[in-house]
Amino acid sequence: MTGSTARRVMITGANRGIGLEMARQSAAMGDEVIACCRTPMEAAELMALARETDRVSILGLDVRIERDMKPIAAGFGRALDLLVCNAGVLSGRGGVQDPEQDSRAVEDTLMTNVAGVFFTARHFLPHLLAGGEQRGTAPGKLAIISSQMGSSTRAGSGAIMYRASKAAATNLARSLAVELASQNIAVGAYHPGWVQTEMGGQEAAVTPADSAAGLLQRFAALGMGSTGVFEDYTGAVIPF
Ligand SMILES: NC(=O)c1ccc[n+]([C@@H]2O[C@H](COP(=O)([O-])OP(=O)(O)OC[C@H]3O[C@@H](n4cnc5c(N)ncnc54)[C@H](OP(=O)(O)O)[C@@H]3O)[C@@H](O)[C@H]2O)c1
């Protein structure tokens, strides 16, 4: 991709919701998109997108399963300009006494929203670094889709383990921003807005298209001067 402004972008959880919309818009801007999802054979909308444009390819990736991710990442021979950790679950909308928040739901929440971000960042870090090394440009950037529900300053009730998992996802972004600064990798945490998806519900305030467009602009603005940022899809700063 040398000599062009197009980028190579990898997005997890790209088969529906905000991830699918980011994949669609990123490809429409000319980027090469590696759209990850855990069950490609069931990803009808994503498969249709990949048929429409050769700028989108699909990669099977369950962010919870590190033993599978490791060989997938090792066999992925391309440098990345942007890695978007978007995959997430909301397993239980209640509080401390919500019976839905059983150990299985809690495990899924923490493994997907926290460990999944960590595994993805860990195993695709070499591909972000390779961007700079192979092309003599800056390395790739890392964007973590968190949520303002993980903000301790804006603490609320409900979805208590989801809130905790997103607090941890934001914390991972901050720690990675510090750890990776010496390697010139910029890292940001993002709140996509309250978005009309399966997770957000149809009464949500923001369309997936507006959220994705805003997020892609924020990723473009991310640099070493702003690494460690926690902001929403409009660029408004979110308190930790
Ligand atoms: N919607 C909102 O209002 C809102 C607000 C704040 C933050 N967020 C965050 O934004 C991100 C996207 O959410 P969304 O609204 O687009 O939700 P969504 O429509 O429910 O989509 C979630 C995506 O994550 C994928 N996913 C879940 N577990 C996975 C795993 N183990 N491995 C790989 N992919 C997995 C899903 O794939 P499957 O189809 O295989 O399940 C799906 O593609 C999430 O991190 C969410 O927490 C959303």
Coordinates of C-alpha atoms and ligand atoms in Angstrom, one line a residue:
M1 CA 0.0 0.0 0.0
T2 CA 3.1 2.3 -0.2
G3 CA 2.5 5.6 -1.9
S4 CA -1.2 5.6 -1.3
T5 CA -3.3 7.1 1.5
A6 CA -5.3 3.9 1.7
R7 CA -4.7 1.9 4.8
R8 CA -4.9 -1.7 5.8
V9 CA -7.4 -2.0 8.7
M10 CA -8.4 -5.0 10.8
I11 CA -11.7 -4.9 12.7
T12 CA -12.9 -7.5 15.2
G13 CA -16.6 -8.3 15.5
A14 CA -17.2 -7.0 12.0
N15 CA -20.2 -9.2 11.0
R16 CA -22.9 -6.9 12.4
G17 CA -23.5 -3.6 14.3
I18 CA -20.8 -1.0 14.5
G19 CA -18.1 -3.3 13.4
L20 CA -19.8 -4.1 10.1
E21 CA -20.5 -0.4 9.5
M22 CA -16.9 0.5 10.1
A23 CA -15.8 -2.2 7.7
R24 CA -18.3 -0.9 5.0
Q25 CA -17.3 2.7 5.4
S26 CA -13.6 2.0 5.7
A27 CA -13.6 0.0 2.4
A28 CA -15.7 2.7 0.7
M29 CA -12.9 5.2 1.6
G30 CA -10.5 2.9 -0.3
D31 CA -9.0 1.0 2.7
E32 CA -8.1 -2.6 2.6
V33 CA -10.3 -4.1 5.4
I34 CA -9.7 -7.4 7.1
A35 CA -13.1 -8.0 8.7
C36 CA -12.9 -10.5 11.5
C37 CA -15.8 -12.5 12.9
R38 CA -16.1 -15.7 14.8
T39 CA -18.5 -17.6 12.4
P40 CA -17.8 -16.5 8.9
M41 CA -20.3 -19.0 7.4
E42 CA -23.1 -17.3 9.3
A43 CA -22.0 -13.7 8.5
A44 CA -24.4 -13.2 5.6
E45 CA -24.2 -9.3 5.5
L46 CA -20.4 -9.4 5.8
M47 CA -20.1 -12.0 3.1
A48 CA -22.3 -9.9 0.8
L49 CA -20.0 -6.9 1.4
A50 CA -17.0 -9.0 0.6
R51 CA -18.7 -10.1 -2.6
E52 CA -19.4 -6.4 -3.5
T53 CA -15.8 -5.2 -3.1
D54 CA -12.4 -7.0 -3.2
R55 CA -11.2 -4.4 -0.6
V56 CA -12.9 -6.5 2.1
S57 CA -11.7 -9.9 3.2
I58 CA -13.0 -12.0 6.0
L59 CA -10.9 -13.7 8.7
G60 CA -12.4 -16.1 11.3
L61 CA -11.4 -14.9 14.7
D62 CA -13.0 -15.6 18.1
V63 CA -11.3 -13.0 20.4
R64 CA -11.7 -15.2 23.5
I65 CA -9.7 -18.2 22.2
E66 CA -6.0 -17.4 22.4
R67 CA -4.9 -20.8 21.4
D68 CA -6.6 -20.4 18.0
M69 CA -5.7 -16.7 17.6
K70 CA -2.0 -17.4 18.0
P71 CA -1.5 -19.5 14.8
I72 CA -4.0 -17.3 12.9
A73 CA -2.0 -14.2 13.8
A74 CA 1.3 -16.0 13.1
G75 CA 0.1 -16.9 9.6
F76 CA -1.2 -13.5 8.8
G77 CA 1.6 -12.1 6.8
R78 CA 0.5 -8.5 6.3
A79 CA 1.3 -5.2 8.1
L80 CA -1.6 -3.3 9.6
D81 CA -2.1 0.4 9.7
L82 CA -5.0 0.2 12.2
L83 CA -6.3 -2.5 14.5
V84 CA -9.8 -1.9 15.9
C85 CA -10.8 -4.1 18.9
N86 CA -14.5 -3.8 18.5
A87 CA -15.9 -7.2 19.4
G88 CA -17.9 -7.1 22.6
V89 CA -20.8 -8.7 24.5
L90 CA -23.4 -7.4 27.0
S91 CA -24.4 -10.5 28.9
G92 CA -26.8 -9.3 31.6
R93 CA -28.4 -5.8 31.9
G94 CA -29.2 -6.0 35.7
G95 CA -27.3 -5.2 38.9
V96 CA -25.7 -7.1 41.6
Q97 CA -28.8 -9.4 42.2
D98 CA -29.4 -10.1 38.5
P99 CA -29.7 -13.9 38.1
E100 CA -28.7 -13.5 34.5
Q101 CA -25.2 -12.6 35.7
D102 CA -24.2 -16.2 36.4
S103 CA -20.7 -17.4 36.2
R104 CA -21.0 -18.3 32.6
A105 CA -22.2 -14.8 31.6
V106 CA -19.5 -13.2 33.7
E107 CA -16.9 -15.3 32.1
D108 CA -18.1 -14.5 28.6
T109 CA -18.2 -10.8 29.5
L110 CA -14.6 -10.7 30.9
M111 CA -13.1 -13.1 28.3
T112 CA -14.6 -11.1 25.4
N113 CA -14.5 -7.5 26.5
V114 CA -11.2 -7.6 28.5
A115 CA -9.1 -10.7 27.6
G116 CA -10.3 -10.6 24.0
V117 CA -8.8 -7.0 23.7
F118 CA -5.6 -8.1 25.3
F119 CA -5.2 -11.2 23.2
T120 CA -5.9 -9.3 20.0
A121 CA -3.5 -6.5 20.8
R122 CA -0.8 -9.0 21.9
H123 CA -1.0 -11.2 18.8
F124 CA -1.4 -8.5 16.2
L125 CA 1.2 -6.1 17.7
P126 CA 3.9 -7.5 15.3
H127 CA 1.6 -6.6 12.4
L128 CA 1.2 -3.0 13.7
L129 CA 5.0 -2.7 14.1
A130 CA 5.6 -4.2 10.7
G131 CA 3.7 -1.2 9.1
G132 CA 6.5 1.1 10.1
E133 CA 9.4 -1.3 9.5
Q134 CA 8.4 -2.5 6.1
R135 CA 7.2 0.8 4.7
G136 CA 9.4 3.2 6.5
T137 CA 6.3 5.0 7.9
A138 CA 4.8 5.2 11.3
P139 CA 3.7 1.9 12.8
G140 CA 0.0 1.1 12.9
K141 CA -2.4 2.4 15.6
L142 CA -4.6 0.6 18.0
A143 CA -8.3 1.6 18.7
I144 CA -10.2 -0.1 21.5
I145 CA -14.0 0.2 21.5
S146 CA -14.9 0.7 25.1
S147 CA -17.9 2.5 26.5
Q148 CA -18.7 5.4 28.7
M149 CA -20.6 2.8 30.9
G150 CA -17.0 1.9 32.0
S151 CA -16.3 5.5 33.2
S152 CA -16.0 5.5 37.0
T153 CA -16.7 9.3 37.0
R154 CA -20.0 8.6 35.3
A155 CA -20.9 5.5 37.3
G156 CA -24.4 4.3 36.9
S157 CA -26.4 1.2 37.8
G158 CA -27.4 -1.8 35.6
A159 CA -25.2 -4.0 33.4
I160 CA -22.8 -4.1 36.3
M161 CA -20.3 -6.6 34.9
Y162 CA -20.4 -5.0 31.5
R163 CA -19.5 -1.7 33.2
A164 CA -16.6 -3.3 35.0
S165 CA -15.4 -5.0 31.8
K166 CA -15.4 -1.7 29.9
A167 CA -13.6 0.0 32.7
A168 CA -10.9 -2.6 32.3
A169 CA -10.9 -2.2 28.5
T170 CA -10.3 1.5 28.9
N171 CA -7.6 0.8 31.4
L172 CA -6.0 -1.6 28.9
A173 CA -5.9 1.1 26.4
R174 CA -4.2 3.5 28.8
S175 CA -1.6 0.9 29.9
L176 CA -0.9 -0.1 26.3
A177 CA -0.6 3.6 25.3
V178 CA 2.2 3.9 27.9
E179 CA 3.8 0.6 27.1
L180 CA 3.8 1.1 23.4
A181 CA 4.8 4.8 23.3
S182 CA 8.5 3.9 22.9
Q183 CA 7.5 1.9 19.8
N184 CA 5.5 4.8 18.4
I185 CA 2.2 3.0 18.5
A186 CA -0.7 5.3 19.3
V187 CA -3.6 3.7 21.3
G188 CA -7.0 5.1 22.0
A189 CA -10.2 4.1 23.8
Y190 CA -13.5 5.1 22.3
H191 CA -17.2 5.3 23.2
P192 CA -19.2 4.8 20.1
G193 CA -22.3 6.6 21.4
W194 CA -25.6 4.8 22.2
V195 CA -26.0 3.0 18.9
Q196 CA -28.9 1.3 17.2
T197 CA -27.5 -2.3 17.1
E198 CA -28.5 -5.6 18.7
M199 CA -26.6 -4.4 21.8
G200 CA -27.8 -0.8 21.9
G201 CA -31.5 -1.6 20.9
Q202 CA -33.5 0.2 18.3
E203 CA -34.5 3.1 20.6
A204 CA -30.8 4.1 20.8
A205 CA -29.9 7.7 19.8
V206 CA -27.2 7.2 17.1
T207 CA -27.3 5.2 13.9
P208 CA -24.5 2.7 13.2
A209 CA -23.6 4.8 10.1
D210 CA -23.1 8.0 12.2
S211 CA -21.2 6.2 14.9
A212 CA -18.9 4.5 12.5
A213 CA -18.2 7.6 10.5
G214 CA -17.3 9.5 13.7
L215 CA -15.1 6.7 15.0
L216 CA -13.2 6.4 11.7
Q217 CA -12.5 10.2 11.9
R218 CA -11.3 9.9 15.5
F219 CA -9.0 7.0 14.5
A220 CA -7.6 9.1 11.7
A221 CA -6.9 11.9 14.2
L222 CA -5.2 9.6 16.7
G223 CA -1.4 10.1 16.9
M224 CA 1.4 10.1 19.4
G225 CA 0.3 13.5 20.6
S226 CA -3.1 12.1 21.7
T227 CA -2.2 8.6 22.6
G228 CA -4.1 7.3 25.7
V229 CA -7.2 9.3 24.8
F230 CA -10.7 8.3 25.9
E231 CA -13.2 10.0 23.8
D232 CA -16.6 9.5 22.1
Y233 CA -17.4 9.2 18.4
T234 CA -17.7 13.0 18.1
G235 CA -14.3 13.6 19.7
A236 CA -15.8 14.7 23.1
V237 CA -13.4 13.6 25.9
I238 CA -14.8 11.0 28.3
P239 CA -13.6 11.1 32.0
F240 CA -12.0 7.9 33.3
Ligands
LIG1 N1 -24.4 -0.3 20.8 C1 -24.1 0.6 21.8 O1 -24.9 1.4 22.2 C2 -22.7 0.5 22.4 C3 -22.4 1.5 23.3 C4 -21.1 1.5 23.9 C5 -20.2 0.6 23.5 N2 -20.5 -0.3 22.5 C6 -19.4 -1.3 22.1 O2 -19.3 -1.3 20.7 C7 -18.8 -2.5 20.3 C8 -19.7 -3.0 19.2 O3 -21.0 -3.2 19.7 P1 -22.3 -3.3 18.8 O4 -23.3 -2.3 19.4 O5 -22.0 -3.3 17.4 O6 -22.8 -4.7 19.3 P2 -23.4 -6.0 18.5 O7 -24.3 -5.5 17.4 O8 -24.0 -6.8 19.6 O9 -22.2 -6.6 17.8 C9 -21.2 -7.2 18.6 C10 -20.1 -7.8 17.7 O10 -19.1 -8.4 18.6 C11 -18.9 -9.8 18.1 N3 -18.4 -10.7 19.1 C12 -19.0 -11.0 20.3 N4 -18.2 -11.9 20.9 C13 -17.2 -12.2 20.1 C14 -16.1 -13.0 20.2 N5 -15.9 -13.8 21.2 N6 -15.2 -13.1 19.1 C15 -15.4 -12.3 18.1 N7 -16.4 -11.5 17.9 C16 -17.3 -11.4 18.9 C17 -20.3 -10.2 17.6 O11 -20.2 -11.3 16.8 P3 -21.4 -12.5 16.8 O12 -22.4 -12.1 15.8 O13 -20.6 -13.7 16.5 O14 -21.9 -12.5 18.2 C18 -20.7 -8.9 16.8 O15 -20.1 -8.9 15.6 C19 -18.8 -3.5 21.5 O16 -17.5 -3.5 22.0 C20 -19.8 -2.7 22.5 O17 -19.5 -3.1 23.8 C21 -21.7 -0.4 22.0

